[in-house]
Short mmCIF file of C-alpha atoms and ligand atoms in Angstrom, two decimals:
data_model
loop_
_atom_site.label_atom_id
_atom_site.label_comp_id
_atom_site.label_asym_id
_atom_site.label_seq_id
_atom_site.Cartn_x
_atom_site.Cartn_y
_atom_site.Cartn_z
CA MET A 765 -50.27 -26.44 13.96
CA LYS A 766 -47.87 -29.16 12.73
CA GLN A 767 -46.47 -31.60 15.27
CA TYR A 768 -43.23 -33.57 15.49
CA TYR A 769 -42.02 -36.63 17.35
CA ILE A 770 -38.35 -37.64 17.72
CA TYR A 771 -37.06 -41.11 18.63
CA THR A 772 -33.46 -40.91 19.87
CA TYR A 773 -31.15 -43.95 19.90
CA GLY A 774 -27.49 -44.33 20.85
CA CYS A 775 -25.22 -42.08 22.83
CA GLN A 776 -25.44 -38.63 24.44
CA MET A 777 -24.17 -37.08 21.23
CA ASN A 778 -27.44 -38.15 19.63
CA GLU A 779 -29.44 -36.84 22.60
CA SER A 780 -27.76 -33.51 22.03
CA ASP A 781 -28.32 -33.58 18.25
CA SER A 782 -32.01 -34.36 18.84
CA GLU A 783 -32.31 -31.25 21.00
CA ARG A 784 -30.75 -29.24 18.17
CA LEU A 785 -33.11 -30.77 15.61
CA ALA A 786 -36.04 -29.95 17.91
CA HIS A 787 -34.99 -26.31 18.14
CA GLN A 788 -34.88 -25.96 14.37
CA LEU A 789 -38.26 -27.63 13.92
CA GLU A 790 -39.78 -25.21 16.42
CA THR A 791 -38.37 -22.21 14.58
CA ALA A 792 -40.18 -23.58 11.51
CA GLY A 793 -43.48 -23.65 13.42
CA TYR A 794 -43.63 -27.28 14.55
CA THR A 795 -44.57 -28.20 18.14
CA ALA A 796 -43.62 -31.35 20.04
CA THR A 797 -46.16 -34.10 20.65
CA ASP A 798 -46.00 -37.10 23.01
CA ALA A 799 -48.30 -39.12 20.74
CA VAL A 800 -46.45 -40.46 17.72
CA GLU A 801 -49.76 -41.27 15.93
CA GLU A 802 -50.58 -37.56 15.89
CA ALA A 803 -47.25 -36.40 14.46
CA ASP A 804 -46.91 -34.80 11.01
CA LEU A 805 -43.17 -35.39 11.14
CA ILE A 806 -41.35 -38.32 12.74
CA ILE A 807 -37.58 -38.32 13.10
CA LEU A 808 -35.55 -41.38 14.05
CA ASN A 809 -32.16 -40.13 15.21
CA THR A 810 -30.22 -43.36 14.88
CA CYS A 811 -27.19 -45.32 16.11
CA CYS A 812 -25.25 -48.12 14.41
CA VAL A 813 -22.55 -48.88 16.97
CA ARG A 814 -23.72 -52.51 17.29
CA GLU A 815 -25.82 -54.70 15.04
CA THR A 816 -28.52 -55.01 17.70
CA ALA A 817 -29.01 -51.22 17.59
CA GLU A 818 -29.51 -51.27 13.83
CA ASN A 819 -31.92 -54.20 13.90
CA LYS A 820 -34.05 -52.51 16.53
CA ILE A 821 -34.26 -49.33 14.44
CA TYR A 822 -35.18 -51.19 11.23
CA GLY A 823 -37.91 -52.87 13.26
CA ARG A 824 -39.26 -49.47 14.32
CA ILE A 825 -39.10 -48.09 10.77
CA GLY A 826 -41.22 -51.07 9.66
CA GLU A 827 -43.77 -50.44 12.40
CA LEU A 828 -44.17 -46.81 11.36
CA LYS A 829 -45.28 -47.76 7.85
CA HIS A 830 -48.93 -48.06 8.88
CA LEU A 831 -48.91 -44.42 10.05
CA LYS A 832 -47.72 -43.32 6.61
CA GLU A 833 -50.57 -45.33 5.05
CA LYS A 834 -53.08 -43.54 7.28
CA ASN A 835 -51.63 -40.07 6.74
CA LYS A 836 -50.23 -39.42 3.26
CA ASP A 837 -48.67 -36.12 4.41
CA LEU A 838 -46.69 -37.68 7.24
CA ILE A 839 -42.94 -37.14 6.77
CA LEU A 840 -40.50 -39.78 8.04
CA ALA A 841 -36.88 -38.69 8.46
CA ILE A 842 -33.88 -40.85 9.41
CA THR A 843 -30.96 -38.90 10.88
CA GLY A 844 -27.80 -39.83 12.76
CA CYS A 845 -25.14 -42.50 12.42
CA MET A 846 -27.17 -45.23 10.73
CA ALA A 847 -28.36 -42.71 8.12
CA GLN A 848 -24.75 -41.75 7.52
CA LYS A 849 -23.69 -45.40 7.24
CA ASN A 850 -26.45 -46.81 5.04
CA GLN A 851 -27.22 -43.69 2.98
CA ALA A 852 -29.51 -44.27 -0.04
CA ASP A 853 -29.76 -47.98 0.81
CA MET A 854 -32.22 -46.93 3.49
CA PHE A 855 -34.73 -45.89 0.78
CA LYS A 856 -34.30 -49.27 -0.94
CA ARG A 857 -34.90 -51.18 2.24
CA ALA A 858 -37.80 -48.95 3.37
CA PRO A 859 -39.23 -46.80 0.53
CA HIS A 860 -41.67 -45.11 2.94
CA ILE A 861 -38.73 -43.11 4.37
CA ASP A 862 -38.74 -39.51 3.02
CA ILE A 863 -35.48 -38.07 4.34
CA VAL A 864 -32.04 -39.56 5.04
CA LEU A 865 -29.88 -36.94 6.73
CA GLY A 866 -26.29 -37.66 7.81
CA THR A 867 -24.40 -36.62 10.92
CA HIS A 868 -22.86 -33.47 9.40
CA ASN A 869 -26.02 -31.90 8.03
CA ILE A 870 -28.65 -31.59 10.73
CA GLN A 871 -28.66 -27.83 10.15
CA HIS A 872 -30.47 -28.57 6.85
CA ILE A 873 -33.48 -30.39 8.29
CA ASN A 874 -36.01 -27.64 7.56
CA GLU A 875 -34.92 -27.22 3.92
CA MET A 876 -35.21 -30.96 3.40
CA ILE A 877 -38.70 -31.04 4.87
CA ALA A 878 -39.70 -28.20 2.53
CA GLU A 879 -38.29 -30.14 -0.44
CA VAL A 880 -40.32 -33.24 0.45
CA GLN A 881 -43.47 -31.12 0.72
CA ARG A 882 -42.76 -29.47 -2.64
CA THR A 883 -41.57 -32.44 -4.69
CA HIS A 884 -42.78 -35.57 -2.83
CA THR A 885 -39.44 -37.24 -3.56
CA HIS A 886 -36.75 -38.90 -1.44
CA GLN A 887 -34.27 -36.41 0.02
CA LEU A 888 -30.69 -37.47 0.82
CA ASN A 889 -27.86 -35.43 2.35
CA VAL A 890 -24.89 -37.38 3.68
CA ASP A 891 -22.04 -35.00 2.75
CA MET A 892 -19.18 -35.02 5.23
CA ASP A 893 -17.04 -32.16 3.97
CA ASN A 894 -17.51 -29.76 6.92
CA THR A 895 -14.33 -28.38 8.39
CA VAL A 896 -16.12 -26.19 10.95
CA LEU A 897 -19.01 -27.30 13.13
CA PRO A 898 -22.24 -25.37 12.63
CA GLU A 899 -23.27 -23.50 15.78
CA LEU A 900 -26.78 -24.75 16.48
CA GLU A 901 -29.12 -23.81 19.28
CA ALA A 902 -30.81 -26.53 21.33
CA LYS A 903 -34.17 -27.01 22.95
CA PRO A 904 -33.00 -28.68 26.19
CA ASN A 905 -35.11 -31.55 27.49
CA GLY A 906 -33.86 -31.23 31.04
CA THR A 907 -34.90 -28.48 33.44
CA PHE A 908 -31.53 -28.09 35.19
CA PHE A 909 -29.06 -30.06 33.07
CA ALA A 910 -27.93 -29.59 29.49
CA TRP A 911 -25.59 -31.21 26.95
CA VAL A 912 -22.78 -29.12 25.54
CA PRO A 913 -21.07 -30.68 22.50
CA ILE A 914 -17.44 -29.59 22.40
CA MET A 915 -16.40 -31.53 19.31
CA ASN A 916 -17.60 -34.01 16.72
CA GLY A 917 -15.92 -37.03 15.17
CA CYS A 918 -13.10 -39.36 16.11
CA ASN A 919 -9.62 -39.94 14.72
CA LYS A 920 -8.84 -43.08 16.66
CA PHE A 921 -10.11 -45.88 14.39
CA CYS A 922 -10.30 -48.63 16.99
CA THR A 923 -10.53 -51.70 14.76
CA TYR A 924 -14.01 -52.73 15.97
CA CYS A 925 -15.63 -49.29 15.81
CA ILE A 926 -17.88 -47.69 13.21
CA VAL A 927 -17.98 -44.25 14.86
CA PRO A 928 -15.03 -42.66 12.95
CA HIS A 929 -16.65 -43.83 9.70
CA VAL A 930 -20.00 -42.23 10.44
CA ARG A 931 -19.01 -39.16 12.48
CA GLY A 932 -15.94 -38.19 10.45
CA ARG A 933 -12.73 -36.58 11.66
CA GLU A 934 -12.41 -34.61 14.88
CA ILE A 935 -13.61 -31.01 14.67
CA SER A 936 -13.55 -28.94 17.87
CA ARG A 937 -15.69 -25.95 18.73
CA PRO A 938 -13.70 -22.88 19.81
CA VAL A 939 -13.21 -22.43 23.57
CA SER A 940 -14.94 -19.02 23.35
CA ALA A 941 -18.10 -20.51 21.78
CA ILE A 942 -18.31 -23.20 24.46
CA VAL A 943 -17.73 -20.70 27.28
CA GLU A 944 -20.45 -18.46 25.87
CA ASP A 945 -22.87 -21.41 25.69
CA VAL A 946 -22.19 -22.39 29.26
CA ARG A 947 -22.53 -18.79 30.51
CA LYS A 948 -25.91 -18.56 28.83
CA LEU A 949 -27.01 -21.87 30.32
CA GLY A 950 -25.89 -20.76 33.79
CA ALA A 951 -27.82 -17.49 33.43
CA GLN A 952 -30.92 -19.43 32.33
CA GLY A 953 -30.85 -21.54 35.51
CA TYR A 954 -29.05 -24.67 34.30
CA LYS A 955 -26.89 -26.09 37.09
CA GLU A 956 -25.31 -29.08 35.45
CA ILE A 957 -23.72 -29.44 32.05
CA THR A 958 -22.12 -32.39 30.29
CA LEU A 959 -19.33 -31.69 27.81
CA LEU A 960 -19.64 -34.14 24.93
CA GLY A 961 -17.15 -35.63 22.50
CA GLN A 962 -16.24 -39.15 21.34
CA ASN A 963 -12.80 -38.52 22.82
CA VAL A 964 -12.82 -35.34 24.90
CA ASN A 965 -9.12 -35.70 25.65
CA SER A 966 -8.22 -34.83 22.08
CA TYR A 967 -10.36 -31.67 22.26
CA GLY A 968 -8.69 -28.65 20.65
CA LEU A 969 -5.75 -30.52 19.15
CA ASP A 970 -7.10 -29.73 15.67
CA PHE A 971 -6.51 -25.99 16.33
CA LYS A 972 -2.77 -26.75 16.52
CA ASP A 973 -2.20 -23.76 18.82
CA GLY A 974 -1.59 -25.55 22.11
CA THR A 975 -5.27 -25.64 23.10
CA HIS A 976 -6.22 -28.87 24.90
CA PHE A 977 -8.94 -30.29 27.10
CA GLY A 978 -7.31 -28.83 30.23
CA THR A 979 -7.44 -25.33 28.68
CA LEU A 980 -11.19 -25.71 28.25
CA ILE A 981 -11.72 -27.05 31.77
CA ASP A 982 -9.82 -24.05 33.20
CA ALA A 983 -11.84 -21.63 31.04
CA LEU A 984 -15.12 -23.09 32.34
CA ASP A 985 -14.20 -22.82 36.01
CA GLY A 986 -16.41 -20.62 38.14
CA ILE A 987 -19.09 -19.72 35.61
CA PRO A 988 -22.01 -18.37 37.66
CA GLY A 989 -24.81 -20.87 38.29
CA ILE A 990 -22.96 -23.93 37.02
CA GLU A 991 -22.59 -26.34 39.94
CA ARG A 992 -21.52 -29.42 38.07
CA ILE A 993 -19.51 -30.04 34.92
CA ARG A 994 -19.54 -33.59 33.57
CA TYR A 995 -17.61 -34.71 30.50
CA MET A 996 -17.54 -37.78 28.31
CA THR A 997 -15.93 -39.84 26.87
CA SER A 998 -12.31 -39.96 28.05
CA HIS A 999 -9.62 -41.99 26.30
CA PRO A 1000 -6.70 -43.60 28.17
CA GLN A 1001 -4.27 -42.82 25.38
CA ASP A 1002 -4.89 -39.07 25.23
CA MET A 1003 -5.79 -38.29 28.82
CA ASN A 1004 -2.67 -36.97 30.56
CA LYS A 1005 -1.53 -35.49 33.86
CA GLU A 1006 -1.94 -31.91 32.68
CA MET A 1007 -5.63 -32.55 31.96
CA ILE A 1008 -6.17 -34.48 35.17
CA ASP A 1009 -4.58 -31.60 37.12
CA ALA A 1010 -7.07 -29.21 35.49
CA LEU A 1011 -9.98 -31.52 36.39
CA GLY A 1012 -8.68 -31.78 39.94
CA ARG A 1013 -8.32 -28.03 40.52
CA SER A 1014 -11.65 -27.05 38.96
CA SER A 1015 -14.27 -25.94 41.49
CA ASN A 1016 -17.17 -27.49 39.59
CA VAL A 1017 -15.95 -30.56 37.69
CA VAL A 1018 -17.65 -33.63 39.17
CA THR A 1019 -16.05 -36.61 40.92
CA GLN A 1020 -16.99 -38.89 38.04
CA LEU A 1021 -14.84 -40.37 35.30
CA HIS A 1022 -15.90 -42.73 32.51
CA LEU A 1023 -12.67 -44.22 31.20
CA PRO A 1024 -13.30 -47.07 28.75
CA VAL A 1025 -10.61 -49.73 28.93
CA GLN A 1026 -12.19 -52.23 26.45
CA SER A 1027 -9.93 -55.16 27.49
CA GLY A 1028 -7.54 -56.18 30.23
CA SER A 1029 -5.19 -57.93 27.79
CA ASP A 1030 -2.36 -55.97 26.15
CA ARG A 1031 -2.44 -58.37 23.22
CA ILE A 1032 -6.12 -57.63 22.54
CA LEU A 1033 -5.68 -53.88 23.14
CA HIS A 1034 -3.03 -53.93 20.43
CA LYS A 1035 -5.35 -55.76 18.02
CA MET A 1036 -8.03 -53.20 18.85
CA ASN A 1037 -5.67 -50.37 17.86
CA ARG A 1038 -5.93 -48.94 21.36
CA HIS A 1039 -2.44 -47.55 21.93
CA TYR A 1040 -1.95 -48.09 25.66
CA THR A 1041 -1.10 -50.95 27.98
CA VAL A 1042 -2.95 -52.21 31.02
CA GLU A 1043 -0.08 -50.91 33.17
CA HIS A 1044 -0.37 -47.39 31.70
CA TYR A 1045 -4.13 -47.52 32.25
CA LYS A 1046 -3.73 -48.47 35.90
CA ASP A 1047 -1.19 -45.67 36.46
CA LEU A 1048 -3.64 -43.21 34.95
CA VAL A 1049 -6.43 -44.41 37.22
CA ALA A 1050 -4.16 -44.11 40.26
CA TYR A 1051 -3.30 -40.51 39.34
CA CYS A 1052 -6.97 -39.63 38.74
CA ARG A 1053 -7.92 -41.09 42.11
CA LYS A 1054 -5.17 -39.06 43.77
CA MET A 1055 -6.13 -35.75 42.12
CA ILE A 1056 -9.93 -36.25 42.30
CA PRO A 1057 -10.70 -37.68 45.76
CA GLY A 1058 -13.88 -39.73 46.01
CA LEU A 1059 -13.83 -40.47 42.28
CA THR A 1060 -16.60 -42.65 40.83
CA LEU A 1061 -14.99 -44.64 38.04
CA THR A 1062 -16.84 -46.44 35.25
CA THR A 1063 -15.71 -48.16 32.07
CA ASP A 1064 -16.70 -49.93 28.84
CA ILE A 1065 -15.58 -53.45 28.04
CA ILE A 1066 -15.97 -55.59 24.92
CA VAL A 1067 -15.96 -59.38 25.27
CA GLY A 1068 -15.32 -61.77 22.40
CA PHE A 1069 -13.10 -59.54 20.28
CA PRO A 1070 -11.63 -61.74 17.49
CA GLY A 1071 -8.82 -63.90 18.84
CA GLU A 1072 -9.73 -63.33 22.51
CA THR A 1073 -8.55 -66.45 24.35
CA GLU A 1074 -9.62 -67.69 27.78
CA GLU A 1075 -6.36 -66.21 29.07
CA ASP A 1076 -7.10 -62.78 27.54
CA PHE A 1077 -10.56 -62.87 29.01
CA GLU A 1078 -9.26 -63.83 32.46
CA ALA A 1079 -6.92 -60.81 32.26
CA THR A 1080 -10.02 -58.62 31.81
CA VAL A 1081 -11.71 -60.25 34.80
CA GLN A 1082 -8.55 -59.62 36.82
CA LEU A 1083 -8.49 -55.96 35.73
CA LEU A 1084 -12.04 -55.49 37.02
CA LYS A 1085 -10.99 -56.95 40.36
CA ASP A 1086 -7.85 -54.80 40.52
CA VAL A 1087 -9.39 -51.48 39.50
CA ARG A 1088 -12.73 -52.00 41.27
CA TYR A 1089 -14.98 -49.89 39.03
CA ASP A 1090 -18.21 -48.49 40.35
CA MET A 1091 -19.82 -49.78 37.17
CA ALA A 1092 -18.78 -51.39 33.89
CA TYR A 1093 -20.81 -51.27 30.67
CA THR A 1094 -20.11 -54.62 29.04
CA PHE A 1095 -20.74 -55.39 25.37
CA ILE A 1096 -20.52 -58.46 23.18
CA PHE A 1097 -18.29 -57.77 20.18
CA SER A 1098 -20.46 -56.99 17.16
CA LYS A 1099 -19.13 -57.14 13.59
CA ARG A 1100 -19.48 -53.78 11.85
CA SER A 1101 -18.90 -54.09 8.13
CA GLY A 1102 -16.14 -51.81 6.89
CA THR A 1103 -14.14 -52.12 10.12
CA PRO A 1104 -10.99 -54.32 10.24
CA ALA A 1105 -12.18 -56.48 13.15
CA ALA A 1106 -15.24 -57.64 11.19
CA THR A 1107 -13.04 -59.70 8.86
CA MET A 1108 -10.34 -60.78 11.34
CA GLU A 1109 -9.78 -64.51 11.73
CA ASP A 1110 -10.57 -66.38 14.95
CA GLN A 1111 -14.02 -64.88 15.51
CA VAL A 1112 -15.21 -66.02 18.94
CA PRO A 1113 -18.33 -68.26 18.90
CA GLU A 1114 -21.55 -66.56 20.08
CA GLU A 1115 -22.03 -69.04 22.91
CA VAL A 1116 -18.53 -68.34 24.30
CA LYS A 1117 -19.19 -64.59 24.10
CA ARG A 1118 -22.42 -64.97 26.05
CA VAL A 1119 -20.75 -67.03 28.80
CA ARG A 1120 -17.94 -64.48 29.11
CA LEU A 1121 -20.36 -61.56 29.25
CA GLN A 1122 -22.30 -63.22 32.06
CA LYS A 1123 -19.17 -63.97 34.06
CA LEU A 1124 -17.97 -60.39 33.69
CA MET A 1125 -21.32 -59.00 34.81
CA ASP A 1126 -21.37 -61.30 37.85
CA VAL A 1127 -17.90 -60.20 38.93
CA GLN A 1128 -18.74 -56.53 38.37
CA ASN A 1129 -22.09 -56.67 40.17
CA GLU A 1130 -20.40 -57.95 43.29
CA ILE A 1131 -17.91 -55.06 43.20
CA SER A 1132 -20.63 -52.46 42.50
CA LEU A 1133 -22.62 -53.74 45.46
CA ALA A 1134 -19.63 -53.66 47.80
CA LEU A 1135 -18.71 -50.09 46.78
CA ASN A 1136 -22.30 -48.89 47.19
CA LYS A 1137 -22.52 -50.54 50.60
CA ASP A 1138 -19.38 -48.62 51.59
CA MET A 1139 -21.36 -45.40 51.01
CA GLU A 1140 -23.94 -46.31 53.70
CA GLY A 1141 -24.01 -43.80 56.57
CA HIS A 1142 -22.18 -41.13 54.57
CA VAL A 1143 -23.69 -37.81 53.44
CA TYR A 1144 -23.58 -36.58 49.81
CA ASP A 1145 -24.87 -33.55 47.93
CA ILE A 1146 -27.47 -34.61 45.40
CA ILE A 1147 -29.39 -32.64 42.78
CA ILE A 1148 -33.01 -33.77 42.65
CA GLU A 1149 -34.13 -35.07 39.23
CA GLY A 1150 -37.74 -36.08 39.93
CA PRO A 1151 -40.02 -39.06 40.55
CA SER A 1152 -38.74 -42.62 40.28
CA ARG A 1153 -40.08 -44.43 37.23
CA THR A 1154 -41.30 -47.42 39.22
CA ASP A 1155 -42.61 -45.93 42.48
CA GLU A 1156 -44.47 -42.59 42.64
CA THR A 1157 -43.84 -42.10 46.33
CA MET A 1158 -40.09 -42.11 45.71
CA TRP A 1159 -37.95 -39.44 44.06
CA PHE A 1160 -34.35 -39.62 42.99
CA GLY A 1161 -31.32 -37.41 42.59
CA ARG A 1162 -27.67 -37.90 41.70
CA THR A 1163 -24.42 -37.42 43.55
CA SER A 1164 -21.49 -35.60 42.00
CA GLY A 1165 -20.17 -39.09 41.13
CA ASN A 1166 -23.45 -39.67 39.21
CA LYS A 1167 -24.81 -42.31 41.57
CA MET A 1168 -28.57 -42.49 41.75
CA VAL A 1169 -30.09 -41.96 45.22
CA LEU A 1170 -33.75 -42.79 45.86
CA PHE A 1171 -35.56 -41.09 48.74
CA PRO A 1172 -39.17 -40.61 49.97
CA ARG A 1173 -40.90 -37.69 48.26
CA GLU A 1174 -41.53 -34.61 50.42
CA ASP A 1175 -43.45 -31.39 49.61
CA ARG A 1176 -40.55 -29.15 50.62
CA LEU A 1177 -38.33 -30.68 47.87
CA HIS A 1178 -38.31 -29.61 44.22
CA VAL A 1179 -36.72 -30.79 40.99
CA GLY A 1180 -33.33 -29.11 40.58
CA ASP A 1181 -32.78 -28.51 44.33
CA THR A 1182 -29.33 -29.32 45.64
CA VAL A 1183 -29.79 -31.09 48.99
CA GLN A 1184 -27.87 -33.36 51.32
CA ALA A 1185 -28.70 -37.03 51.52
CA ARG A 1186 -27.50 -39.62 54.02
CA ILE A 1187 -27.21 -43.06 52.41
CA THR A 1188 -29.25 -45.65 54.28
CA LYS A 1189 -28.85 -48.60 51.91
CA GLY A 1190 -26.55 -49.39 49.02
CA GLN A 1191 -27.68 -51.79 46.32
CA THR A 1192 -25.97 -52.90 43.09
CA TRP A 1193 -27.57 -50.27 40.84
CA VAL A 1194 -29.04 -47.67 43.21
CA LEU A 1195 -28.70 -46.20 46.66
CA TYR A 1196 -31.45 -45.35 49.14
CA GLY A 1197 -31.15 -42.28 51.30
CA GLU A 1198 -32.82 -39.76 53.60
CA ILE A 1199 -32.77 -36.04 52.91
CA LEU A 1200 -31.30 -33.98 55.75
N1 SAH B 321 -15.87 -42.87 21.99
C1 SAH B 321 -16.16 -43.68 23.07
C2 SAH B 321 -17.34 -44.62 22.92
C3 SAH B 321 -17.78 -45.06 21.61
S1 SAH B 321 -19.03 -46.27 21.47
C4 SAH B 321 -14.91 -44.43 23.45
O1 SAH B 321 -13.95 -44.46 22.75
O2 SAH B 321 -14.92 -45.00 24.52
C5 SAH B 321 -19.35 -46.82 23.11
C6 SAH B 321 -18.84 -48.19 23.42
O3 SAH B 321 -19.41 -49.14 22.55
C7 SAH B 321 -17.35 -48.38 23.26
O4 SAH B 321 -16.63 -47.92 24.36
C8 SAH B 321 -17.23 -49.86 23.09
O5 SAH B 321 -17.07 -50.52 24.32
C9 SAH B 321 -18.57 -50.25 22.48
N2 SAH B 321 -18.45 -50.66 21.08
C10 SAH B 321 -18.05 -49.93 20.03
N3 SAH B 321 -18.04 -50.67 18.90
C11 SAH B 321 -18.42 -51.92 19.26
C12 SAH B 321 -18.59 -53.15 18.55
N4 SAH B 321 -18.34 -53.25 17.26
N5 SAH B 321 -19.02 -54.24 19.25
C13 SAH B 321 -19.26 -54.14 20.57
N6 SAH B 321 -19.12 -53.02 21.29
C14 SAH B 321 -18.70 -51.91 20.65
FE1 SF4 B 322 -14.78 -45.71 18.52
FE2 SF4 B 322 -12.34 -45.87 19.48
FE3 SF4 B 322 -13.21 -43.55 18.50
FE4 SF4 B 322 -14.19 -44.47 20.78
S1 SF4 B 322 -12.05 -43.87 20.41
S2 SF4 B 322 -15.37 -43.65 19.08
S3 SF4 B 322 -14.22 -46.69 20.47
S4 SF4 B 322 -12.88 -45.42 17.35
FE1 F3S B 323 -24.17 -44.71 18.15
FE2 F3S B 323 -23.31 -42.76 16.63
FE3 F3S B 323 -23.27 -42.49 19.24
S1 F3S B 323 -22.99 -44.93 16.27
S2 F3S B 323 -22.96 -44.58 19.95
S3 F3S B 323 -25.07 -42.70 18.01
S4 F3S B 323 -21.80 -41.68 17.80
#
């Protein structure tokens, strides 16, 4: 029996693609292994959103060379965004790679493996001419939660971002296909789904028939078994009241919103090609908080975008203090070749970027801690996910707002149970609770 091992980097879209790759491999007779040394096929499903991601992956590809030397039949495949970006250059840099498979072609993995076995030559497929997304089955990793891709690609072209270049233009899956997927998942015992797209708020616009994200949210309401619907990522330019109303009236959409702002300076937002102002963003947040009571709000922020002055940066700090996010994912601007920002003048020195990042994290951590402390004494529904990674006597689950709650393990509790937890202690990153 042949065995496979998949490394997954990057965002949830890649997690989902890996599950779809796994399903195909299993239909071809492969089984999963936890021991990479025993694999006959290793896939690295890659990300290239920042340079650090790419460097880490090249490091791993180098480390895997010794396994190829030990086992001449081992097949090494690179899939995902970095494969799409670097294409045949990957073979030049690391000739021990067998397959480079781009983001639009994962449905061809088994044919490519067969070609390598037959011809022992490099196999490359990075075509991006799809106009319809292939419908691919997944082998879900989770026992009660599953990813549901609703679209692929991005049309936004933020000036720092490589994603539109490696994922192509937006293509949505039909509402009916998504509803059918979610019905099946509900019937199979999945309680929680996450709708995935680089910009879910432009879902359906490519059909040009009036379909939009709100239409989909309404269509997914009340599907038997589905307790929680998450969705990511939202975009402040395309998210509108109609969609927020649909999220608010749904009986199973969660009280969580990830709404990347990127910067608190209108001047920088403009240079980023993000077509909204800080004022518009704040209005949007206020409306979301009104329509979705108890909302957990998170964001992404880039520090050190070219031309970012102390004043621009301070505006971002102020935005954090004004909005009071539950959490902010903060990134140092990374030059991605082929994007406009990579060659803009006034690049910010590395040292300045690092200082700004630290300051932002300090401000945010204080806010996260205060908001989590506010939850102490209150009771929340959580779905149990399993044992804590660091302490076997503790388990954890998540609230509808996606906050992690740690609690002492008890025999009566099982993974996937929905239970009530009273919060006993709020910390910056996690909460502690007791199960009622
Ligand atoms: N489609 C999503 C997220 C895409 S990538 C969105 O629009 O929000 C996830 C995050 O990585 C982005 O929100 C951004 O904050 C960050 N990011 C993207 N390109 C980057 C770059 N070149 N340097 C630093 N951070 C970057
Ligand atoms: Fe990148 Fe902007 Fe598209 Fe998000 S919306 S994937 S940041 S180009
Ligand atoms: Fe990375 Fe591609 Fe996702 S670049 S963040 S894996 S869309």
